[in-house]
CSV table of C-alpha atoms and ligand atoms in Angstrom, one decimal:
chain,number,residue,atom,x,y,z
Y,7,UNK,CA,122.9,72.3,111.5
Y,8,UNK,CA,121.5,69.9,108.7
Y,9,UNK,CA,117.4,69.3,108.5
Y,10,UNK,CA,116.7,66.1,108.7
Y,11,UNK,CA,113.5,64.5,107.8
Y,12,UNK,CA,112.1,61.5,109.8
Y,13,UNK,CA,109.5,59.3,108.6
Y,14,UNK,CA,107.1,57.8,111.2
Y,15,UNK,CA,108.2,59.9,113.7
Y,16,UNK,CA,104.8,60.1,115.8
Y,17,UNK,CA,105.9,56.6,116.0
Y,18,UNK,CA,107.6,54.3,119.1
Y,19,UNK,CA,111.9,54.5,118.0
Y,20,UNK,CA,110.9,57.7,115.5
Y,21,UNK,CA,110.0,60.0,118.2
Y,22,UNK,CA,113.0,59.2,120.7
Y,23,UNK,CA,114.7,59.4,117.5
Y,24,UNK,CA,113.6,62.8,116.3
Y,25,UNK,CA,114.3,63.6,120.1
Y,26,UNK,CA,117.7,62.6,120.0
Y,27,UNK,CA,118.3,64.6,117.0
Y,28,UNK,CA,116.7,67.8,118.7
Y,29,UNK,CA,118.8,67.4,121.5
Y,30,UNK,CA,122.0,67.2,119.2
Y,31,UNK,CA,120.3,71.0,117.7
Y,32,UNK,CA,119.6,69.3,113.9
Y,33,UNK,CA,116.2,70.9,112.6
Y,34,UNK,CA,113.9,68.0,112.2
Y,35,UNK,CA,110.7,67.8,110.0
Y,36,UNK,CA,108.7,64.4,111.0
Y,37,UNK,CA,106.4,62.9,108.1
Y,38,UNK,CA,104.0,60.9,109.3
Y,39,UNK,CA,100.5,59.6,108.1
Y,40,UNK,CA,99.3,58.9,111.6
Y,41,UNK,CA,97.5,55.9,111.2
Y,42,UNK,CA,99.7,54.2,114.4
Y,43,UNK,CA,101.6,57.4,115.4
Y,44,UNK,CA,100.7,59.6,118.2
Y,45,UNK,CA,99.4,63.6,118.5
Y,46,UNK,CA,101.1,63.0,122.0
Y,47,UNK,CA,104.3,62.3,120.7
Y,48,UNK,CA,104.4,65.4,118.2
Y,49,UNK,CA,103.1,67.8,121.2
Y,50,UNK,CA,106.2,67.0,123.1
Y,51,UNK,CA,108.8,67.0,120.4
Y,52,UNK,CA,106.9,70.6,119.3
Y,53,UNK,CA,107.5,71.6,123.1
Y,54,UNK,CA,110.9,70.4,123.4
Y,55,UNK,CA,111.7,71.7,120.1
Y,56,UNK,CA,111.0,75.4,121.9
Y,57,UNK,CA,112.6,74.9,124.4
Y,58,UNK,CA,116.3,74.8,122.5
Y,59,UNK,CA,117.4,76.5,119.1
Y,60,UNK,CA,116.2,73.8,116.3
Y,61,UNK,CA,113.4,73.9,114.2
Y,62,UNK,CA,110.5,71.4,114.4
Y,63,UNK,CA,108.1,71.1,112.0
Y,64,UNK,CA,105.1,68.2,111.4
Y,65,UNK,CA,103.3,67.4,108.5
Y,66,UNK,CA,100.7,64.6,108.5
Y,67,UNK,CA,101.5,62.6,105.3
Y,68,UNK,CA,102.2,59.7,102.5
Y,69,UNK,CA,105.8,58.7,102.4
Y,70,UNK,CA,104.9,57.9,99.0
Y,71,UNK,CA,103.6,61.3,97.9
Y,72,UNK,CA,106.3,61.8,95.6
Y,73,UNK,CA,105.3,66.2,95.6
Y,74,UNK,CA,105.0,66.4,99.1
Y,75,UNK,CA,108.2,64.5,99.9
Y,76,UNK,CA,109.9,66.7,97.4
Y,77,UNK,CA,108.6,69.9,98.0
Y,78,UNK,CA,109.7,69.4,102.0
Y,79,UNK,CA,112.8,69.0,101.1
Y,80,UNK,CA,113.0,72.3,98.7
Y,81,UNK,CA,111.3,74.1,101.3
Y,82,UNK,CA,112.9,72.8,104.1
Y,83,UNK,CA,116.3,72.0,102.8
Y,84,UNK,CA,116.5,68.6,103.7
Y,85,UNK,CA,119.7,67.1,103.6
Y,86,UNK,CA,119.6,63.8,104.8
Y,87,UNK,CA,116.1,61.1,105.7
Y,88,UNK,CA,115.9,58.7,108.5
Y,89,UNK,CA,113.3,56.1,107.5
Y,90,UNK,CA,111.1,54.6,109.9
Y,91,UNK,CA,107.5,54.7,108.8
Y,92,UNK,CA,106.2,51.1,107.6
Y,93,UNK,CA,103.8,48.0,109.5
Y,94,UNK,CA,105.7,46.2,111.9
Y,95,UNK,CA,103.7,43.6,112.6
Y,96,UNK,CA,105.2,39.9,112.3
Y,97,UNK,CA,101.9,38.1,112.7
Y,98,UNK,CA,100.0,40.4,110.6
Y,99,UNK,CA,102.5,40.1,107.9
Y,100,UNK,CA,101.9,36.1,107.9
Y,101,UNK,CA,98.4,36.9,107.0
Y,102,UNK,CA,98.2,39.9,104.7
Y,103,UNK,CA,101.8,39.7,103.2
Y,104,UNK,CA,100.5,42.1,100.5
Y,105,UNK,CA,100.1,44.8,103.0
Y,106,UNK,CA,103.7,45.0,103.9
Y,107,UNK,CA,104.6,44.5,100.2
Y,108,UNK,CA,102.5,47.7,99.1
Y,109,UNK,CA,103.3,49.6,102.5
Y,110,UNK,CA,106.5,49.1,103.3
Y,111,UNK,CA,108.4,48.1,100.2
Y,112,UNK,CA,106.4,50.1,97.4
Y,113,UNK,CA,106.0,53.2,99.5
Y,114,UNK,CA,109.5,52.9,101.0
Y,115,UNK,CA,110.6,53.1,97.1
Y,116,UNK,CA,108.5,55.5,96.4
Y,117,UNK,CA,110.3,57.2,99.3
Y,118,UNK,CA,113.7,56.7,97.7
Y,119,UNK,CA,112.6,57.9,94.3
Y,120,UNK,CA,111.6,61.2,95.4
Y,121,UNK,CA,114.9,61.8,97.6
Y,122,UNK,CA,116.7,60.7,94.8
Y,123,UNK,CA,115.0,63.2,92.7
Y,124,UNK,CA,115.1,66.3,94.9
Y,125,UNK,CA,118.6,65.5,95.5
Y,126,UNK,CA,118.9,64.3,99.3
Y,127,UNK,CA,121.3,61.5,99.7
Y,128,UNK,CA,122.1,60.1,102.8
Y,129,UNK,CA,118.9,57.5,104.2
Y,130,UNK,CA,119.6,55.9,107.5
Y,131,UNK,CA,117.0,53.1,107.5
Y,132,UNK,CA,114.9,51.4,110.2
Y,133,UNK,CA,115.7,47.5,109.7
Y,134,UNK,CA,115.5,44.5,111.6
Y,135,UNK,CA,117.1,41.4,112.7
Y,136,UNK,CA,114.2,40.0,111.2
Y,137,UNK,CA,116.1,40.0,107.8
Y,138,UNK,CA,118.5,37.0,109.3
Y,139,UNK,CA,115.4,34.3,110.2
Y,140,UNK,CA,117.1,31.4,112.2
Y,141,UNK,CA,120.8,32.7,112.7
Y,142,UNK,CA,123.3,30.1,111.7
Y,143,UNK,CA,125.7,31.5,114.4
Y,144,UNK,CA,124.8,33.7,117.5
Y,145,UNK,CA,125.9,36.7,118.7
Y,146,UNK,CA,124.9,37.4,115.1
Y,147,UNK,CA,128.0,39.6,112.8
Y,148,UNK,CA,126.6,41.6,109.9
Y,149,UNK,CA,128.0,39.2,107.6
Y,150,UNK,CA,125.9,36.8,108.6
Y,151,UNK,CA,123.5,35.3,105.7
Y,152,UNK,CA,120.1,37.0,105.6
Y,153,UNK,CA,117.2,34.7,105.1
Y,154,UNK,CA,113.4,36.6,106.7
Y,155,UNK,CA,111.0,33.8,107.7
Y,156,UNK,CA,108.0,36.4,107.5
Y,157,UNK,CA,107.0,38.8,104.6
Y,158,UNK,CA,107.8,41.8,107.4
Y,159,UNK,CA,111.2,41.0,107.6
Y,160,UNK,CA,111.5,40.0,104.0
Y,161,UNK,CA,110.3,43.9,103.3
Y,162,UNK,CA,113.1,45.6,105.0
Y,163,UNK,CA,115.7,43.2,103.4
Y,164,UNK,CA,114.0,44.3,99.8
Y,165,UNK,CA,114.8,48.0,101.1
Y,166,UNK,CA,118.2,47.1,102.1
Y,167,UNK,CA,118.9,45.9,98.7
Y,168,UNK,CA,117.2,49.2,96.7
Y,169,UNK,CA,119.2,51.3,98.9
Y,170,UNK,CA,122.3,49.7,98.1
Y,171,UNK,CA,121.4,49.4,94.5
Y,172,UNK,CA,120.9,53.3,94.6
Y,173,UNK,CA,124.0,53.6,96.1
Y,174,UNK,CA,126.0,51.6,93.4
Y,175,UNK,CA,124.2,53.9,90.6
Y,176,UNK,CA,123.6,57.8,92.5
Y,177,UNK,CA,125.5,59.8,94.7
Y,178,UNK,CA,123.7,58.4,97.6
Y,179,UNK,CA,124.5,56.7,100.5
Y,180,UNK,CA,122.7,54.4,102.8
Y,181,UNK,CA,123.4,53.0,106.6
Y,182,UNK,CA,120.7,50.2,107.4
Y,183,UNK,CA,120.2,49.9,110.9
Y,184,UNK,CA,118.9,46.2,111.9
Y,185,UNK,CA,117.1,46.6,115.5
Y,186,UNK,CA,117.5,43.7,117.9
Y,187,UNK,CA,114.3,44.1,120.8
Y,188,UNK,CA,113.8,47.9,120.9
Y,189,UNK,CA,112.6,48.1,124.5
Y,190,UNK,CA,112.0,50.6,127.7
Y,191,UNK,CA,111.3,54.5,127.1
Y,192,UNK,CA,112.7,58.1,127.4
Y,193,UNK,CA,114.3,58.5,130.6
Y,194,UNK,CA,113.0,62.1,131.0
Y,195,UNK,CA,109.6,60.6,130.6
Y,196,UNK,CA,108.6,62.2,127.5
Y,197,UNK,CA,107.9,59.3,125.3
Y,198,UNK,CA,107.5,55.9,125.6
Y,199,UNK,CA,105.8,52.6,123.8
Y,200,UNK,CA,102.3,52.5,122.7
Y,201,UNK,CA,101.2,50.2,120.4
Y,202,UNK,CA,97.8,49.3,119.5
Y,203,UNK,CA,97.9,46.0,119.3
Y,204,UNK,CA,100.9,46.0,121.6
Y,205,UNK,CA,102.6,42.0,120.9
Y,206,UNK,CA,105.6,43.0,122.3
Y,207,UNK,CA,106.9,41.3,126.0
Y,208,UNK,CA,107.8,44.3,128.2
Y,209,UNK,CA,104.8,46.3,127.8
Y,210,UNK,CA,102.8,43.4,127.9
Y,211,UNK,CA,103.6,42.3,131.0
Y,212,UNK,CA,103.6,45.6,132.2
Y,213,UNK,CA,100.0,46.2,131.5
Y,214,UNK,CA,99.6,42.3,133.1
Y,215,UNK,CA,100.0,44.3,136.4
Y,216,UNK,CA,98.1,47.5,135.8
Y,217,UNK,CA,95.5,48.2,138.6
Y,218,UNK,CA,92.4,49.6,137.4
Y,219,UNK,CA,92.4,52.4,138.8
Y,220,UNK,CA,95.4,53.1,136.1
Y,221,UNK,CA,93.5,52.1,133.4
Y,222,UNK,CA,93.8,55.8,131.6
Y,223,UNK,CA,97.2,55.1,131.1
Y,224,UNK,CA,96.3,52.4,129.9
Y,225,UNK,CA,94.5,53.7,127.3
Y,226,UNK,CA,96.6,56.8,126.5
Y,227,UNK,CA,99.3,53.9,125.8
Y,228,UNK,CA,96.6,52.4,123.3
Y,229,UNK,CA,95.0,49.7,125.3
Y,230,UNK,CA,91.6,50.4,123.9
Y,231,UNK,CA,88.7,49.0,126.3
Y,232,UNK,CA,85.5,48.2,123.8
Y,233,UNK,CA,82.2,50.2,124.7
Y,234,UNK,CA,80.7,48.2,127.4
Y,235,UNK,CA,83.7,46.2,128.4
Y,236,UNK,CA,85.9,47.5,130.5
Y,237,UNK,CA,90.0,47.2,129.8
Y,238,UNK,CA,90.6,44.1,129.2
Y,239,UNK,CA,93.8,43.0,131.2
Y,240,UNK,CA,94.7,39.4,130.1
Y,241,UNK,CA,97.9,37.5,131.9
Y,242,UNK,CA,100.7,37.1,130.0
Y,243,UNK,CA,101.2,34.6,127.9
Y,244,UNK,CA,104.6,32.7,127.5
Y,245,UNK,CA,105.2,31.8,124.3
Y,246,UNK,CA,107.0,28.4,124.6
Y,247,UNK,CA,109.2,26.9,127.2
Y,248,UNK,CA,110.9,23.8,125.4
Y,249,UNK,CA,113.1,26.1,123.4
Y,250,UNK,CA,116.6,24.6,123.6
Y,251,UNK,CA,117.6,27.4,126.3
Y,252,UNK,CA,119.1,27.5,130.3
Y,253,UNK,CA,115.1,28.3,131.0
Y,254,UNK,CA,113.7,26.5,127.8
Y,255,UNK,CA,112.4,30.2,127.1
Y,256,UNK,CA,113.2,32.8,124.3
Y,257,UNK,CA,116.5,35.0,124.4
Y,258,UNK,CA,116.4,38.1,122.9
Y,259,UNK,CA,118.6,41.1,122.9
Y,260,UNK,CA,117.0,43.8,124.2
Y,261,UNK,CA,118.3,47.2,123.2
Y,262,UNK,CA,117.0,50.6,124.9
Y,263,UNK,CA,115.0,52.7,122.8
Y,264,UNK,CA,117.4,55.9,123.8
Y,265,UNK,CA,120.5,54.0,123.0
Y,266,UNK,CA,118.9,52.9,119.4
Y,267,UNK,CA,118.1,56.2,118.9
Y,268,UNK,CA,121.5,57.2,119.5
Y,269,UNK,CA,122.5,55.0,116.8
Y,270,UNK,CA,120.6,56.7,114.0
Y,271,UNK,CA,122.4,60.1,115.1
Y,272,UNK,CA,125.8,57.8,114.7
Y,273,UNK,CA,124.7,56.7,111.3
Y,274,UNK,CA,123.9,59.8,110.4
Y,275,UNK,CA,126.8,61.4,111.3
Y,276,UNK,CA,128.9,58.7,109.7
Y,277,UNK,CA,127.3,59.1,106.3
Y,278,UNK,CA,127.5,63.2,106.9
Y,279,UNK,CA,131.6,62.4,107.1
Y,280,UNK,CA,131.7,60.0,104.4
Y,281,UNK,CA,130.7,56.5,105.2
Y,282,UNK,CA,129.7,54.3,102.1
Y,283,UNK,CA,126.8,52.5,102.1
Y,284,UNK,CA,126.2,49.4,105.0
Y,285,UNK,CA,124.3,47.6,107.4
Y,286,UNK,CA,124.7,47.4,111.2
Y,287,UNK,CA,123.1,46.0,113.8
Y,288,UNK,CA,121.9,47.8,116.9
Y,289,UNK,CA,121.9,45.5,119.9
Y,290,UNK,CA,123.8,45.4,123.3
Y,291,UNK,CA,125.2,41.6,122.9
Y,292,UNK,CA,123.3,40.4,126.5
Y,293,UNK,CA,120.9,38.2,125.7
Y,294,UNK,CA,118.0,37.7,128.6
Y,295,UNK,CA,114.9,34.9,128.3
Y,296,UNK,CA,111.8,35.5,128.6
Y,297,UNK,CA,111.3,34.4,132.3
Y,298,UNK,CA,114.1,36.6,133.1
Y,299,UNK,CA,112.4,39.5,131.7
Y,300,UNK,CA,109.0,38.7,133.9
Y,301,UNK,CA,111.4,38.4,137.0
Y,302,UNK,CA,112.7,41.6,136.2
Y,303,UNK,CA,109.0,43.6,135.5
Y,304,UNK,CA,108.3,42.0,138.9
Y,305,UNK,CA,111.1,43.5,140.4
Y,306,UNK,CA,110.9,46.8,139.3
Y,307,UNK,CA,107.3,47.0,139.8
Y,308,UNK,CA,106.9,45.0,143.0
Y,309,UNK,CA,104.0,42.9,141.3
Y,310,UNK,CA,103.5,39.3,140.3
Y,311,UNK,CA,102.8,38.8,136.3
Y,312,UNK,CA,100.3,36.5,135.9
Y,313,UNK,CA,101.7,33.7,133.5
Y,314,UNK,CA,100.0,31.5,131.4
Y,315,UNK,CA,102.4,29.0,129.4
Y,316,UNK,CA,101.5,28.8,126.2
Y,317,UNK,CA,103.2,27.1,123.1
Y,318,UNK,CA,105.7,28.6,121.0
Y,319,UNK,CA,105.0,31.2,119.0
Y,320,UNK,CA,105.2,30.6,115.4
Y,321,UNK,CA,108.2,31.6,113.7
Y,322,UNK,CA,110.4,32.5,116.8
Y,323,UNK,CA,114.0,31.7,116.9
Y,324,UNK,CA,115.2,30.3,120.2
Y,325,UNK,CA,118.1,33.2,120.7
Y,326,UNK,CA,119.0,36.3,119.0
Y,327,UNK,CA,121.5,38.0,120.2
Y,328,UNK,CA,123.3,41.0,118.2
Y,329,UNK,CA,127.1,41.7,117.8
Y,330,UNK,CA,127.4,45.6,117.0
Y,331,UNK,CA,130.9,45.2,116.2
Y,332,UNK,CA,130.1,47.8,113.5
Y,333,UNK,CA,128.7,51.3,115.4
Y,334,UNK,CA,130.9,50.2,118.5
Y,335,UNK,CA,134.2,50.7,116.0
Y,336,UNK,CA,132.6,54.7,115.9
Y,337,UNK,CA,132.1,54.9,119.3
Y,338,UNK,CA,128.8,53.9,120.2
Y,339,UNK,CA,128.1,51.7,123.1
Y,340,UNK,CA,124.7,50.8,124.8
Y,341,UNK,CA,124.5,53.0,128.0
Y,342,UNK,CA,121.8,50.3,129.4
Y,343,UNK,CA,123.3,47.1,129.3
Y,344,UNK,CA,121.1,46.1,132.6
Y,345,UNK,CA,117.7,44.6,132.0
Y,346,UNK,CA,116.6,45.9,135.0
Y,347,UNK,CA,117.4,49.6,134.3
Y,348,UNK,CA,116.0,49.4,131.0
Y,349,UNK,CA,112.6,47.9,132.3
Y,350,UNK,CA,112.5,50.7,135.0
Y,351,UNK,CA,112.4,53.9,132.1
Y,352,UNK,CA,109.3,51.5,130.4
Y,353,UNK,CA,107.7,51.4,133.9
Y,354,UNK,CA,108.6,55.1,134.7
Y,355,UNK,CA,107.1,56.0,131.7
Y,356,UNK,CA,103.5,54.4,132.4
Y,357,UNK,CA,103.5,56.5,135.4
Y,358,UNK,CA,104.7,59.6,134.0
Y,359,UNK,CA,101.7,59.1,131.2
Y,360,UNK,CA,99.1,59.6,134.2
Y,361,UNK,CA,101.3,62.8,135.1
Y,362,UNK,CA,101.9,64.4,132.0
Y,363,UNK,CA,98.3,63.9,130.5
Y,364,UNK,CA,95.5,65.5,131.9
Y,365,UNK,CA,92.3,63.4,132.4
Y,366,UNK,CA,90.5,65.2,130.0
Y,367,UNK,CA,92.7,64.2,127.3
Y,368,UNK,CA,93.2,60.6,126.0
Y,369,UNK,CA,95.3,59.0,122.7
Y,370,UNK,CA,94.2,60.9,120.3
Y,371,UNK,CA,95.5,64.4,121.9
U,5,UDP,N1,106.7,36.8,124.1
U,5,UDP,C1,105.9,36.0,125.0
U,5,UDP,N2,104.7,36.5,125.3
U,5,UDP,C2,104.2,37.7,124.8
U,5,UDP,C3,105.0,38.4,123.8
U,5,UDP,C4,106.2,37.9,123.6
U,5,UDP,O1,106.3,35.0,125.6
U,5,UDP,O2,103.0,38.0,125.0
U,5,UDP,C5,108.0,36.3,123.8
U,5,UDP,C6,108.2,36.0,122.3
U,5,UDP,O3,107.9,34.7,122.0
U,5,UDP,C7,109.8,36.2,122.2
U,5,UDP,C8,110.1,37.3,123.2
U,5,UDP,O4,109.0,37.3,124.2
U,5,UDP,O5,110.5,35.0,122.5
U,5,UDP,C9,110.2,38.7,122.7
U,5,UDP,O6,109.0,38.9,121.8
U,5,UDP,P1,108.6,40.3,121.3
U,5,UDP,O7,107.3,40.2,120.6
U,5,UDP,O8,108.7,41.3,122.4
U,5,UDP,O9,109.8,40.7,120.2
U,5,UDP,P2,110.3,39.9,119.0
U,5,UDP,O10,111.5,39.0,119.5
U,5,UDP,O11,109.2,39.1,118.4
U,5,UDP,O12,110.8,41.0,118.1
């Protein structure tokens, strides 16, 4: 089977990636630089890894480092890259838009360059529904004009367009893949979300109901308590609830981490057989609010989620909501279409953390 190498895949939708290609026996080398990736996440990939017939292999790392990229592909024989490392944080972005211009767009070119030059070319690419801002239609087609309102989407659309300008020029082909809300975790419980600083709703109000006596998992997820303050386990805040919705709260298309996953092996594939270069989006085409997403956390944990409205969140469109007309034409279709089941694997992973992790270890295993 072909090697692939993942970038970022210590990360959240790199690892179940890098899973999901182990599972389907491709060799997979993971380039990472570790700065929000996790030793956790490698272990178990490394373990998993043994456990069938591919090869894993990790090397900590610079996407740009233009030698190392293309000596692991000589060495390794690297035949195709999935491209997830980069900062993925909107608000951030907002304030240090030069980060994600020098992280994610010059590194990500550097990235490019060196695959070019030691011959790879097929790139499946981590993008975002970011890159169409306020959607002049929903469920949102591919077609659909692209216009980021934040540097971080504006980043991936710049990669979009170097890929396909590669494309028109190299023998090299490209399938973008723009993510609606990646959400929930590995149903077998080896990985899950850990962000540090988590923004995102589920896990957030997930850790809204944390006792304390689960505050290790807590902090294996990357909830850091400071020295002398214990974890600190604000309500959740609702980010606006005049938006012109059933609820007056946000929709969003929440897609399960597994089934996005599955999406990269489909894009890679495709471009394996052929495919020229595109863009598709990855969501289920449900959209849920925001309250409906507390309800269901409530329900599957059997706690309340302290609320506290708050007012909208800057730069939030009221829905999003994905048509995938695209990957579902290969075949591929969301296996969790249900809210509920997708919040259960994210819950069911917290607790398998405390299982899997002995005490003595923490985030930084
Ligand atoms: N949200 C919220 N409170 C939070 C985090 C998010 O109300 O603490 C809302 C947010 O305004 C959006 C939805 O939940 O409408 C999903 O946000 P998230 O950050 O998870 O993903 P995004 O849609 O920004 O990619």
């Amino acid at each position: 089977m072909p090697t692939i190498l993942v970038t970022g895949g210590a990360g959240y939708i790199g690892s179940h990636t890098a899973k999901r290609l182990l599972e389907a026996d491709y060799h997979v080398v993971v380039l990472d630089n570790m700065r929000t990736g996790h030793r956790w996440a490698i272990e178990r990939l490394r373990r998993l890894a043994e456990q069938g017939s591919s090869q894993f292999v990790f090397v900590q790392g610079d996407v740009a480092d233009t030698a190392l990229v293309v000596r692991l592909v000589h060495e390794y024989g690297v035949e195709a890259a999935v491209h997830f490392a980069a900062l993925s944080l909107v608000g951030e972005s907002m304030q240090h838009p030069e980060r994600y211009f020098a992280e994610n767009v010059a590194k990500g070119i550097a990235l490019f360059n060196a695959l070019v030059v030691a011959g790879v070319r097929y790139v499946v690419f981590s993008s975002t529904a970011a890159v169409y801002g306020i959607p002049e239609r929903v469920p949102i087609a591919e077609d659909t004009p692209t216009h980021p309102l934040n540097p971080y989407g504006a980043s991936k659309r710049m990669l979009e367009e170097a890929l396909r300008w590669l494309g028109e020029v190299h023998p090299f082909r490209s399938i973008s893949l723009r993510y609606f809300n990646a959400a929930g975790a590995d149903p077998d419980g080896w990985l899950g979300e850990a962000h540090d600083p988590e923004t995102h709703l589920i896990p957030l109000a997930i850790r809204s109901v944390l006792c304390p006596d689960e505050d290790r998992v807590a902090q294996l997820l990357g909830y850091s308590p400071t020295q002398d303050q214990p974890l600190d386990r604000p309500p959740l805040r609702l980010f606006g609830t005049d938006y012109p919705t059933p609820d007056g709260t946000c929709i969003r298309d929440y897609i399960h981490v597994s089934d996005l996953a599955e999406a990269h092996v489909v894009a890679l594939e495709a471009l394996l057989d052929g495919h020229p270069t595109d863009c598709w989006n990855v969501g289920t085409g449900e959209g849920y609010s925001v309250r409906q997403v507390i309800d269901a956390v409530e329900r599957v944990t059997g706690r309340t989620v302290p609320v506290v409205e708050a007012p909208r969140r800057p730069g939030d469109p009221p829905v999003l909501v994905a048509e995938a007309k695209k990957l579902k034409r290969l075949g591929w279709e969301p296996k969790y279409t249900e809210l509920r089941a997708i919040v259960h694997t994210a819950w069911r992973w917290h607790n398998a953390a405390l299982e899997l992790v002995p005490s003595s270890q923490n985030r930084a295993i």
